[in-house]
Coordinates of C-alpha atoms in Angstrom, one line a residue:
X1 CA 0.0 0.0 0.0
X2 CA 1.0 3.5 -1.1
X3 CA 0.1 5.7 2.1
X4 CA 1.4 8.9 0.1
X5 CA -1.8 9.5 -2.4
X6 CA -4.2 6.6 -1.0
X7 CA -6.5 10.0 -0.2
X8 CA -9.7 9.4 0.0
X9 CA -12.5 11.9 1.3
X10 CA -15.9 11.1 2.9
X11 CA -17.7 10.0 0.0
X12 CA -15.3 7.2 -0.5
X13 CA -14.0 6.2 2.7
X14 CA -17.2 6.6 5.0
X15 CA -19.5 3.5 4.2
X16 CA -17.6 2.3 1.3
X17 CA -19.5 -1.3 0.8
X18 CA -22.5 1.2 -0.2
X19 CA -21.2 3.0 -3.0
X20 CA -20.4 0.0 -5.6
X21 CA -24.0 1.0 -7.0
X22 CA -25.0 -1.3 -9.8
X23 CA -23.3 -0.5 -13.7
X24 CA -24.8 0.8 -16.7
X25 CA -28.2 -1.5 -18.1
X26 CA -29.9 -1.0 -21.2
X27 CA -32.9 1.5 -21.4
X28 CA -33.8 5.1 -23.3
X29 CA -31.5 6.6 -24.5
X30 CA -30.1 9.9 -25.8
X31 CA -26.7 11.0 -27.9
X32 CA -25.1 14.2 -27.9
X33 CA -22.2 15.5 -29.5
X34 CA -20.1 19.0 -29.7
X35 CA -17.8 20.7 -31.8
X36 CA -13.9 19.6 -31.2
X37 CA -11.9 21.3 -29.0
X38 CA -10.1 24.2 -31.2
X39 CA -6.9 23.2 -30.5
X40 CA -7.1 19.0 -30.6
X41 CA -5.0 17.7 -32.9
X42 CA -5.4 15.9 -36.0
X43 CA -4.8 12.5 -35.0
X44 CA -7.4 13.2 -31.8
X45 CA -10.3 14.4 -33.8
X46 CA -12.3 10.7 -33.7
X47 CA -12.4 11.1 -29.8
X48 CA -13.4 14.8 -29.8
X49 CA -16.2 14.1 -31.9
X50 CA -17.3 10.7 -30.9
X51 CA -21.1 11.0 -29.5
X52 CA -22.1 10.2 -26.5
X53 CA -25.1 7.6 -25.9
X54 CA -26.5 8.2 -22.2
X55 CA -28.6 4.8 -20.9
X56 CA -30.2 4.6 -18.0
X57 CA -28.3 3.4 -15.3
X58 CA -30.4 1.4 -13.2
X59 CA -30.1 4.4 -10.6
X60 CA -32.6 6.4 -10.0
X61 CA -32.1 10.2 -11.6
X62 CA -28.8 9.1 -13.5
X63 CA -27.6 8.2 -16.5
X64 CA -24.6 6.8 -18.0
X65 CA -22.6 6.7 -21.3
X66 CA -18.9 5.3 -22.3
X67 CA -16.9 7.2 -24.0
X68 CA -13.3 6.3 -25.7
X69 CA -9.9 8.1 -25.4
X70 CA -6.7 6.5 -27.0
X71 CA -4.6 4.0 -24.8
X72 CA -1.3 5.7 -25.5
X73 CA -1.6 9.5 -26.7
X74 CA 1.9 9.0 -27.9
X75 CA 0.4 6.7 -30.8
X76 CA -3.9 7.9 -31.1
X77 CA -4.3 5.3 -34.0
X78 CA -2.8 2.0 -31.4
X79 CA -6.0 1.7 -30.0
X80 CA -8.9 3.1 -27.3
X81 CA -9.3 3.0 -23.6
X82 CA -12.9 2.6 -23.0
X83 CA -14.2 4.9 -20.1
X84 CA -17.6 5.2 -17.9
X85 CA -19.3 8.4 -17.1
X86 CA -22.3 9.5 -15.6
X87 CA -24.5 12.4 -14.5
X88 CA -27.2 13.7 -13.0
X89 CA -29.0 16.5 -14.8
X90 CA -29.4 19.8 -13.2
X91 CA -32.7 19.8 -11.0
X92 CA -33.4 23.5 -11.0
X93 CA -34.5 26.5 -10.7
X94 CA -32.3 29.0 -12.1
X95 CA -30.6 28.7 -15.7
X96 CA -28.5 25.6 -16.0
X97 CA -24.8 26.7 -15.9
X98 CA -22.9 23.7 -17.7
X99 CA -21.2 20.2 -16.4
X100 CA -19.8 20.3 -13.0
X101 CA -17.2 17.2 -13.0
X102 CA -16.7 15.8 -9.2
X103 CA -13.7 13.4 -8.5
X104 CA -13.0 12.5 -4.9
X105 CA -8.9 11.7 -4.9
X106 CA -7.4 8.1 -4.3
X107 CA -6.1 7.2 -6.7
X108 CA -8.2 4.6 -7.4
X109 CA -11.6 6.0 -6.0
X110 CA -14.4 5.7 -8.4
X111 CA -16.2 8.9 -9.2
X112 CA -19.1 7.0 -10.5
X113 CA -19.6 6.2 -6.9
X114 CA -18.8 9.0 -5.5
X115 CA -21.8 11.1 -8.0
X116 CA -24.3 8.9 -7.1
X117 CA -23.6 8.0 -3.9
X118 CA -22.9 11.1 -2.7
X119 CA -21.9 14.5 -4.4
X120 CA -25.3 14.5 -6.6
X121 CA -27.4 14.2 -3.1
X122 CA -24.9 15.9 -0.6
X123 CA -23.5 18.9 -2.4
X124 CA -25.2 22.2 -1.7
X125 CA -28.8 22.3 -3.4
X126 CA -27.9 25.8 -5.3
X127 CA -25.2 24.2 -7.0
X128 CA -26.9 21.0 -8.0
X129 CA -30.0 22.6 -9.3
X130 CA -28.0 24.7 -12.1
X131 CA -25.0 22.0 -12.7
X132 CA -25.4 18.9 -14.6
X133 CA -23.4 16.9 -11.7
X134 CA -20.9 14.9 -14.3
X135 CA -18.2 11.9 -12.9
X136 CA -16.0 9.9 -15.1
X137 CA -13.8 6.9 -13.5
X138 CA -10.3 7.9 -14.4
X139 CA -8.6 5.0 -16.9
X140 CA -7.7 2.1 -14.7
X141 CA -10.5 2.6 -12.0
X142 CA -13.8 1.2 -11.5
X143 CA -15.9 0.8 -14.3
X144 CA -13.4 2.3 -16.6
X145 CA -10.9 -1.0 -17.5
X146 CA -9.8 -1.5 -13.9
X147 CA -6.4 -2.4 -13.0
X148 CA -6.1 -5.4 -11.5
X149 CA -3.4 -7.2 -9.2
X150 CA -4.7 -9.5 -6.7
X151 CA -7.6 -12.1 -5.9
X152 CA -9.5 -11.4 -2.5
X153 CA -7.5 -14.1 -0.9
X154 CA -4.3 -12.6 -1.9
X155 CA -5.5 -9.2 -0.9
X156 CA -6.6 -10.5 2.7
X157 CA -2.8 -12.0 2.8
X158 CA -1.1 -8.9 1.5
X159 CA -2.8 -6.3 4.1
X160 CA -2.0 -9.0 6.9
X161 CA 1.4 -8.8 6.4
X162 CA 3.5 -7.3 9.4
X163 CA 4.7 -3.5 8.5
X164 CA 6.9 -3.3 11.1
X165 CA 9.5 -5.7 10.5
X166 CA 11.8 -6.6 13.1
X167 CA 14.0 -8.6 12.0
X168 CA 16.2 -9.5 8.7
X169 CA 13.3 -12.5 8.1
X170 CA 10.7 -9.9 8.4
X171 CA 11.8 -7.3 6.0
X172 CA 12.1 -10.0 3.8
X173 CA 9.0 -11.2 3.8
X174 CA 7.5 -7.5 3.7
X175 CA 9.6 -7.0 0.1
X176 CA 8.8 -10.2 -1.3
X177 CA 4.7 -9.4 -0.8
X178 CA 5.3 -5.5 -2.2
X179 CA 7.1 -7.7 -5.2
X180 CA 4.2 -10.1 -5.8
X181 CA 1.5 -7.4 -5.4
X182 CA 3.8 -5.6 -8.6
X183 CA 4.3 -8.7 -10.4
X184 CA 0.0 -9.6 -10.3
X185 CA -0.5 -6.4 -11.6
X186 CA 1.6 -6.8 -14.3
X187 CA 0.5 -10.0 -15.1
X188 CA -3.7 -9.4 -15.2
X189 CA -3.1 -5.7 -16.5
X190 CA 0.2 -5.2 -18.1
X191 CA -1.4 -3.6 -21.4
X192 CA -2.7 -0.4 -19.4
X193 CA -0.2 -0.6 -16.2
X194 CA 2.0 2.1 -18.8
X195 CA -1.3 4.4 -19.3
X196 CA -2.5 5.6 -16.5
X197 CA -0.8 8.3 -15.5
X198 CA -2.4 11.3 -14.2
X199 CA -1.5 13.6 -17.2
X200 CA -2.8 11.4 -19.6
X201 CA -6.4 11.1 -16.8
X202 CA -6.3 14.8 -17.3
X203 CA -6.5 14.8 -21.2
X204 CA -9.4 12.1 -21.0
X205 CA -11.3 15.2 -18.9
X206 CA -10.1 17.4 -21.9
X207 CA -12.3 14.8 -24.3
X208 CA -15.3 14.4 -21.9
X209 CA -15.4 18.4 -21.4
X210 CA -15.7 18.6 -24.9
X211 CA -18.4 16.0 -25.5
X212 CA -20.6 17.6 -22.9
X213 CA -20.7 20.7 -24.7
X214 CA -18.8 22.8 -22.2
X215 CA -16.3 25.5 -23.5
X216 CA -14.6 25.5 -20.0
X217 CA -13.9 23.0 -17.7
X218 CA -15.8 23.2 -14.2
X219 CA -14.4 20.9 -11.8
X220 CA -14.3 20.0 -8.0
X221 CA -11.4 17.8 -7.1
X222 CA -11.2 16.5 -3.7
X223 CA -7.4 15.3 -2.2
X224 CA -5.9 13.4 -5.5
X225 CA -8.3 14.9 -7.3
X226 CA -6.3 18.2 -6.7
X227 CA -3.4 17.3 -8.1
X228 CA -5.7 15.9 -11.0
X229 CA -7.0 19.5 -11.4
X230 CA -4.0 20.9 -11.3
X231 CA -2.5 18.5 -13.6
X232 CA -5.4 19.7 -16.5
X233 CA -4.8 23.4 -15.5
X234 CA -1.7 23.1 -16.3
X235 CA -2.2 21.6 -19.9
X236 CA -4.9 23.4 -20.5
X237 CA -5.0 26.5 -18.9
X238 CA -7.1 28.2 -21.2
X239 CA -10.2 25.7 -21.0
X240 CA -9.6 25.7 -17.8
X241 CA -13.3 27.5 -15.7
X242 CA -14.0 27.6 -12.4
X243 CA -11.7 25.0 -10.4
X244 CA -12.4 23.4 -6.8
X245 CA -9.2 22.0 -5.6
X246 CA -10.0 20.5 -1.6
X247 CA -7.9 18.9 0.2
X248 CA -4.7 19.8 -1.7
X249 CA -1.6 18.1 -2.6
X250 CA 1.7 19.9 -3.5
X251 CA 2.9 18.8 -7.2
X252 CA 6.7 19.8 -6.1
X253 CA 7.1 17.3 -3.4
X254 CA 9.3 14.4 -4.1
X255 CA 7.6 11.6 -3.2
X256 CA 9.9 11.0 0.1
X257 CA 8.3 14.2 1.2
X258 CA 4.9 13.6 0.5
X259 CA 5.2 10.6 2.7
X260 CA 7.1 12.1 5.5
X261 CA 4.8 15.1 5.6
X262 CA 1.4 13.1 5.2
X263 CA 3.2 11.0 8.6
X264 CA 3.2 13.9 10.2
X265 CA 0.0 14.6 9.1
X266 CA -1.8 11.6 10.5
X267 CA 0.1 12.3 13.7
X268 CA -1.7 15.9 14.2
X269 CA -4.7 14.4 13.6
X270 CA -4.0 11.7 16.5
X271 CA -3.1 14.0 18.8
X272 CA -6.3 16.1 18.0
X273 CA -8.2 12.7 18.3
X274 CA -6.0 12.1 21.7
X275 CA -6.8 15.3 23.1
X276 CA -10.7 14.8 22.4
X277 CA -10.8 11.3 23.7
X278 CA -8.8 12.2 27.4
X279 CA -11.9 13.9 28.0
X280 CA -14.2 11.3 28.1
X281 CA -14.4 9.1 30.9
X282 CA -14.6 6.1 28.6
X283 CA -11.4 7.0 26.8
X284 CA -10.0 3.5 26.3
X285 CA -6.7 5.4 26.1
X286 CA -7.0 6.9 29.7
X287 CA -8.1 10.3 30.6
X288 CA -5.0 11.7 31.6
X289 CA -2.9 13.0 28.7
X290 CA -2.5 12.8 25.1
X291 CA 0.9 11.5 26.1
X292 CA -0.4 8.7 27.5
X293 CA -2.5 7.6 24.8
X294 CA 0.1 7.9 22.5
X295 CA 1.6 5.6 24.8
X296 CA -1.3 3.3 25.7
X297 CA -1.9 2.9 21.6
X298 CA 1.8 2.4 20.8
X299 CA 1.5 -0.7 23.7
X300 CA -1.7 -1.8 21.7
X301 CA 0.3 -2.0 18.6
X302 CA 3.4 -3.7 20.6
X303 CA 0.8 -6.3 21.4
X304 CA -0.7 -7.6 18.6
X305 CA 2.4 -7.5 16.4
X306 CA 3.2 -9.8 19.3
X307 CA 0.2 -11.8 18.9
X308 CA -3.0 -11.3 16.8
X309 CA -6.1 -11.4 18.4
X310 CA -9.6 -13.0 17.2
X311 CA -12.0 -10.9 15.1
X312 CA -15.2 -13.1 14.8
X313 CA -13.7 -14.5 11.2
X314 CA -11.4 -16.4 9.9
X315 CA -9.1 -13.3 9.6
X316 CA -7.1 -12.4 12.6
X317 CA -6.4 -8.7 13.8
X318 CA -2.7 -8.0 14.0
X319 CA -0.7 -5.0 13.7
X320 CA -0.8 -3.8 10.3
X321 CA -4.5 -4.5 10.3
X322 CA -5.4 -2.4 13.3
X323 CA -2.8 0.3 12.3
X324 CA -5.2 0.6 9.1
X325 CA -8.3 0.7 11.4
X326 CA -6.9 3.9 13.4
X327 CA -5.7 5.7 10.2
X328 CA -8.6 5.1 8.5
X329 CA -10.8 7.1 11.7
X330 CA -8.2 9.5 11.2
X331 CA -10.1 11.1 7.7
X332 CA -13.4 11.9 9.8
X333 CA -13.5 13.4 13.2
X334 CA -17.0 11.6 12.5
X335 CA -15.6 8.5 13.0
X336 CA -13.7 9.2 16.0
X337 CA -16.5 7.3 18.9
X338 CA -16.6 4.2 16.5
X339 CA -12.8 4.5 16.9
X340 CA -12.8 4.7 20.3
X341 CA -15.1 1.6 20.9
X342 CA -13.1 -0.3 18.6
X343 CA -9.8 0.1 20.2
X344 CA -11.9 -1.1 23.3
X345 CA -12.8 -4.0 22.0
X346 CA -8.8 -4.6 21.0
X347 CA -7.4 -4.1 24.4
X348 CA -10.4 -6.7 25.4
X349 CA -9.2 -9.2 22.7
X350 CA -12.0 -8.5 20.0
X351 CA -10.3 -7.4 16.7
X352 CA -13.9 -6.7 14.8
X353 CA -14.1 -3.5 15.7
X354 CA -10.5 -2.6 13.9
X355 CA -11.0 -4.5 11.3
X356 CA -13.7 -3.3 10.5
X357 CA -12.2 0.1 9.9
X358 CA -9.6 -1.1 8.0
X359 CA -11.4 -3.0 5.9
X360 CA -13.5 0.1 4.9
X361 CA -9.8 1.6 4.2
X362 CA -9.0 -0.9 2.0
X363 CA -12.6 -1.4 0.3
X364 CA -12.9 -4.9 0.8
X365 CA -16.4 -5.7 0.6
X366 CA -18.4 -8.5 3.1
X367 CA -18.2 -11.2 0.4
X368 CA -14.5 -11.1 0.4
X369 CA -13.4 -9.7 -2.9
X370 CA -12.1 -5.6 -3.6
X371 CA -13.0 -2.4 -5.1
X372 CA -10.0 -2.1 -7.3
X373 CA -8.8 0.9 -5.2
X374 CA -5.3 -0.6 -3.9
X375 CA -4.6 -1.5 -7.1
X376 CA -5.7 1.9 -9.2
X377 CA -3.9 3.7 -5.9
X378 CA -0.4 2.1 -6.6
X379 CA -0.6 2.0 -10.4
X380 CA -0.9 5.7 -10.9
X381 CA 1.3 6.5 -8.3
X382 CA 4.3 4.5 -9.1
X383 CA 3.7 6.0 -12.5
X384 CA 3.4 9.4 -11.7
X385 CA 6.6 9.8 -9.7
X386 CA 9.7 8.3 -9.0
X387 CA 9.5 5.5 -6.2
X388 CA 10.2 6.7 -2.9
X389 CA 12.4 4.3 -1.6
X390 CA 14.5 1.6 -3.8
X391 CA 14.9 -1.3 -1.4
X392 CA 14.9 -1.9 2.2
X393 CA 18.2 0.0 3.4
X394 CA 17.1 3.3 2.1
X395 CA 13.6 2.7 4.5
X396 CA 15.8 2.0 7.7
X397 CA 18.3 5.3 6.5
X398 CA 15.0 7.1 6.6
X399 CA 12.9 5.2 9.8
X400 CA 14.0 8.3 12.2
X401 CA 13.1 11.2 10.5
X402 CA 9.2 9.5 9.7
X403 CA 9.3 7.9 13.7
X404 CA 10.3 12.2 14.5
X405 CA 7.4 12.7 12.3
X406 CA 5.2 10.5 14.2
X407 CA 6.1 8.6 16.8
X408 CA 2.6 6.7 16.8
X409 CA 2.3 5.5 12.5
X410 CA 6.2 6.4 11.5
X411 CA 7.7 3.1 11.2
X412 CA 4.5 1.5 9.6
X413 CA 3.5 4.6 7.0
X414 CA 7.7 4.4 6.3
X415 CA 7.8 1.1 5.2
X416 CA 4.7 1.1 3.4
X417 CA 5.6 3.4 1.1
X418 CA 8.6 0.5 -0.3
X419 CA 6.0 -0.2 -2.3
X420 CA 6.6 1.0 -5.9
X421 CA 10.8 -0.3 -5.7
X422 CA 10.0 -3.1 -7.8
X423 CA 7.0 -1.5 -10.2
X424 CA 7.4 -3.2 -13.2
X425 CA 6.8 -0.1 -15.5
X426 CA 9.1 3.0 -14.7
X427 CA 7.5 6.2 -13.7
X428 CA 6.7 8.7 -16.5
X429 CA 6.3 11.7 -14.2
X430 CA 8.4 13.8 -11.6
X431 CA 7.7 16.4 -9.0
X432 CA 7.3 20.1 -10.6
X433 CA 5.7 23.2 -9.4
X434 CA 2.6 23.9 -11.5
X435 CA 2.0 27.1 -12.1
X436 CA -0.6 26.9 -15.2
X437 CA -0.4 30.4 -16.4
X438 CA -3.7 32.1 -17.9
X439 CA -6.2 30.1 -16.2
X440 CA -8.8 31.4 -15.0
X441 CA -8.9 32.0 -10.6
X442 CA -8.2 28.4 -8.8
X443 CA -9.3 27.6 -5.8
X444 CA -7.6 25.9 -3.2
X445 CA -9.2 25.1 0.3
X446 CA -7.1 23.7 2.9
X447 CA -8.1 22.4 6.4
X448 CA -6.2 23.3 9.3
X449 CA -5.6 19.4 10.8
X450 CA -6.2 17.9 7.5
X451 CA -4.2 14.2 8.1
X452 CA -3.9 13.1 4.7
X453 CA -3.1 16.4 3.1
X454 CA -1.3 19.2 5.5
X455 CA -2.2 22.4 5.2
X456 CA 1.3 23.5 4.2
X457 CA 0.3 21.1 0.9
X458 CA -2.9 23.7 0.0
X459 CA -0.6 26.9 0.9
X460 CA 2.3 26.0 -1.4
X461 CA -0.2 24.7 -4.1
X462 CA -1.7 28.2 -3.8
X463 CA 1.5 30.0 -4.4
X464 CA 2.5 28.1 -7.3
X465 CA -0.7 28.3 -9.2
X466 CA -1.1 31.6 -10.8
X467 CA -4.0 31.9 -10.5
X468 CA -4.5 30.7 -7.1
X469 CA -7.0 31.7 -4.3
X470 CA -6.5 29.8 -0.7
X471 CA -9.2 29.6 1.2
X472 CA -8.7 27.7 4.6
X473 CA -11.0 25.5 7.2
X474 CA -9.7 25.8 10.6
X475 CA -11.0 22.2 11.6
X476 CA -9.9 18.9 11.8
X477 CA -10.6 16.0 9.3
X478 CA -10.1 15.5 5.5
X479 CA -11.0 18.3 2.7
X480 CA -13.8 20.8 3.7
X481 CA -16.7 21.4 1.3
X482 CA -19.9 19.9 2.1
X483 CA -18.7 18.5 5.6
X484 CA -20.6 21.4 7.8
X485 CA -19.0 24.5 7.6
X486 CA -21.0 27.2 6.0
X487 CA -19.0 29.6 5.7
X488 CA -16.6 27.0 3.8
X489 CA -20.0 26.0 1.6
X490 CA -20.9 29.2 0.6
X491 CA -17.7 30.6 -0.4
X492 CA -17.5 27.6 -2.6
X493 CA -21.2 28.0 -3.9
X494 CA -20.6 31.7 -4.8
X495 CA -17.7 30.9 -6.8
X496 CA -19.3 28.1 -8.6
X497 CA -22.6 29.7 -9.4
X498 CA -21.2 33.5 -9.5
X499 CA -17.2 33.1 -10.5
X500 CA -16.5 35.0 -8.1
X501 CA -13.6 33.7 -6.0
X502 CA -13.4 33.8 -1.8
X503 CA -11.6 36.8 -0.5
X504 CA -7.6 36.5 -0.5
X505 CA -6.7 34.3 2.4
X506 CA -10.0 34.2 3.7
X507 CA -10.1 31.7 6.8
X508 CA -13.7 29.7 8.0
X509 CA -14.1 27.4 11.2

């Protein structure tokens, strides 16, 4: 697992199991079409003017069409990359802006899930009545060709294994499961393990932007989905519209800092977690100090990587596993008494609690199988940038600057991110600043005690775009819009529906 970009917001981390809504089925249907994008070239006309059929979806209020983009851009005429899409009309009243694309990070999350799960039902009613609500599933994810790497067996295996090796046999046996995860995913998808980068995701929204008639790109982008945004600002500043980018990433970290930052990251958020737990009287991690908590959780750790405990299943609760469970309480203060009675249950010897939480982090469903997320999440990432550590001596070189960065998840989130050293395709992108001159104002919203993306992340973004507007939630939990703040929600909605962009560094709680 790739902790640095596996950055999923509420839609697709809360409740996951409920959001594989049923595919595309036949029904009525319509077809559209649009001009090409002025500047497409030649050899990318036949996707700029493809039509798009909407069908019925089998979901109430949406439909859903497929529409093709080449495999490699490189060479248009090699062949096409088949992708879903699918959106809910406007509702009304008011005159219908355009297409407002929604993407909720990952990699690997599925947009289609997301829309109708979530964004087309929980974003603010003014916006949803004049915005066709649009998702597509990047190439690679979902419903769009997804990658695939493991059977549910292997998966339950390969998230079982201990992430804090201790010994010589340990790391060992750490390297050899990163190296088997790499070489299934060549093996089921090596045809599009080389295509799905997040540039060439990016120019697949160019296409679809086109198709729906829409001169500009309107987009909110959520964690990944930032540095997706950015990513099409970038190459295409001037179609690039009114840009959401929540929860941001910086494009100019190497991926070494990205980890050790989003470390440090989850450990602000424990400590806020900490701090809110001492004051309850059932704080299963004592009432005394966030100190102690730390402590009492590290000795929780200690203890199952000593020995796993029973869950109620065949699958046992160890270490790695119930590390998973607390970071994956960590993206919603929401989630915080559900965390609490879980690491209850631990220290009692019942695992079910943890597990269950990490099992919503990994998006394994009750039947045993996997969303493709893990897979998507390590496919674009150890495409997009070079792998952040090469083999097992450069993680122990770097163990105590990610254990200074948090004591509680450093060693684990350290050597999780070994994951990419043996990626059978070499990475096509590296860090840069993105600066995506002549677009139009971006953006950027930040949250104070964000763990997955730091604040400093949204600030530096912000600097480097142009164009960019921050606007920052003083809060705790991952990305802002839509999760209760109102003055968060209506700077948002007035730049959506109005273009008019928030204030310069104004700040909401």
């Amino acid at each position: 697992m790739d902790t640095r970009r596996l950055l999923r917001t509420f839609g697709t981390l809360i409740g996951t199991a409920g959001l594989l809504i049923s595919g595309c089925s036949s029904g009525s249907s319509t077809t559209s079409a649009s001009s090409p994008a002025p500047a497409a070239p030649t050899a990318l006309l036949p996707y700029y003017t493809q039509h798009l059929t909407w069908r019925d979806c089998g979901v109430s209020g949406f439909q859903c069409a497929t529409m093709k983009a080449p495999l490699d851009y490189a060479k248009p005429g090699a062949g096409d990359i088949k992708l879903a899409v699918s959106r809910k009309k406007a509702t009304g009243p008011g005159k219908r802006i355009g297409s407002l694309l929604v993407n909720p990070g990952g990699p690997g999350g599925s947009a289609i899930g997301y829309l109708q799960s979530y964004a087309a039902a929980g974003y603010p009613a003014p916006v949803r009545a004049r915005y066709d609500m649009v998702a597509v599933d990047p190439r690679g994810v979902a419903r769009s060709e997804p990658v695939e790497c493991l059977t549910g067996p292997q998966m339950d295996a390969y998230t079982q294994v201990d992430q804090t090796p201790d010994d010589a046999a340990e790391v060992t046996q750490l390297s050899d499961s990163f190296r088997k995860f790499a070489d299934g995913c060549e093996q089921r998808s090596g045809k599009i393990l080389p295509h799905v980068s997040t540039v060439e995701a990016a120019r697949d929204m160019d296409i679809l932007r086109s198709l729906l008639g829409d001169e500009k790109l309107t987009y909110v982008g959520a964690s990944y989905g930032t540095f997706l945004g950015a990513t099409y600002a970038e190459l295409f500043p001037s179609r690039t519209g009114r840009l959401v980018l929540d929860g941001a990433m910086d494009p100019s970290l190497s991926s070494i800092e990205m980890n050790r930052d989003q470390t440090a990251g989850f450990e602000t958020a424990f400590q806020s977690f900490a701090a809110d737990c001492v004051k309850k009287s059932d704080c299963p991690l004592g009432t005394t100090s966030t100190a102690d908590a730390a402590t009492r959780l590290e000795q929780l750790f200690a203890d199952l990587d000593a020995k796993s405990i029973p869950t109620g299943e065949t699958r046992k609760l160890g270490e790695s596993l119930a590390t998973m469970g607390v970071v994956a309480a960590m993206y919603d203060e929401s989630s915080w008494p559900q965390l609490r009675q879980a690491i209850a249950g631990a220290q009692a010897g019942d695992g079910s609690g943890l597990l269950a939480l990490a099992d919503s982090y990994y998006e394994r469903q009750p039947n045993g199988t996997y969303a493709n997320l893990m897979s998507a999440n390590a496919a674009v990432n150890c495409l997009d940038s070079p792998p952040t550590f090469t083999g097992p001596n450069a993680v122990m070189q770097a163990l105590p600057s990610f254990e200074k960065a948090s004591p509680v998840f450093g060693k684990a989130l350290a050597w999780a991110s070994l994951n990419c050293a043996d990626w059978p395709v070499g990475a096509t992108g590296t860090p840069h600043r993105i600066k995506a001159k002549g677009a139009s104002p971006i953006v950027v919203v930040g949250t104070t005690r964000d763990p997955a993306t730091p604040y400093k992340w949204a600030q530096s973004l912000a600097g480097q775009l142009s164009s960019g507007r921050l606007l920052t939630y003083e809060g705790d939990g991952h990305t802002a819009y839509g999760r209760g703040s109102a003055c968060i929600d209506t700077a948002i909605n007035t730049y959506l529906l109005n273009g008019t962009p928030p204030a310069v560094d104004k700040r909401c709680s």
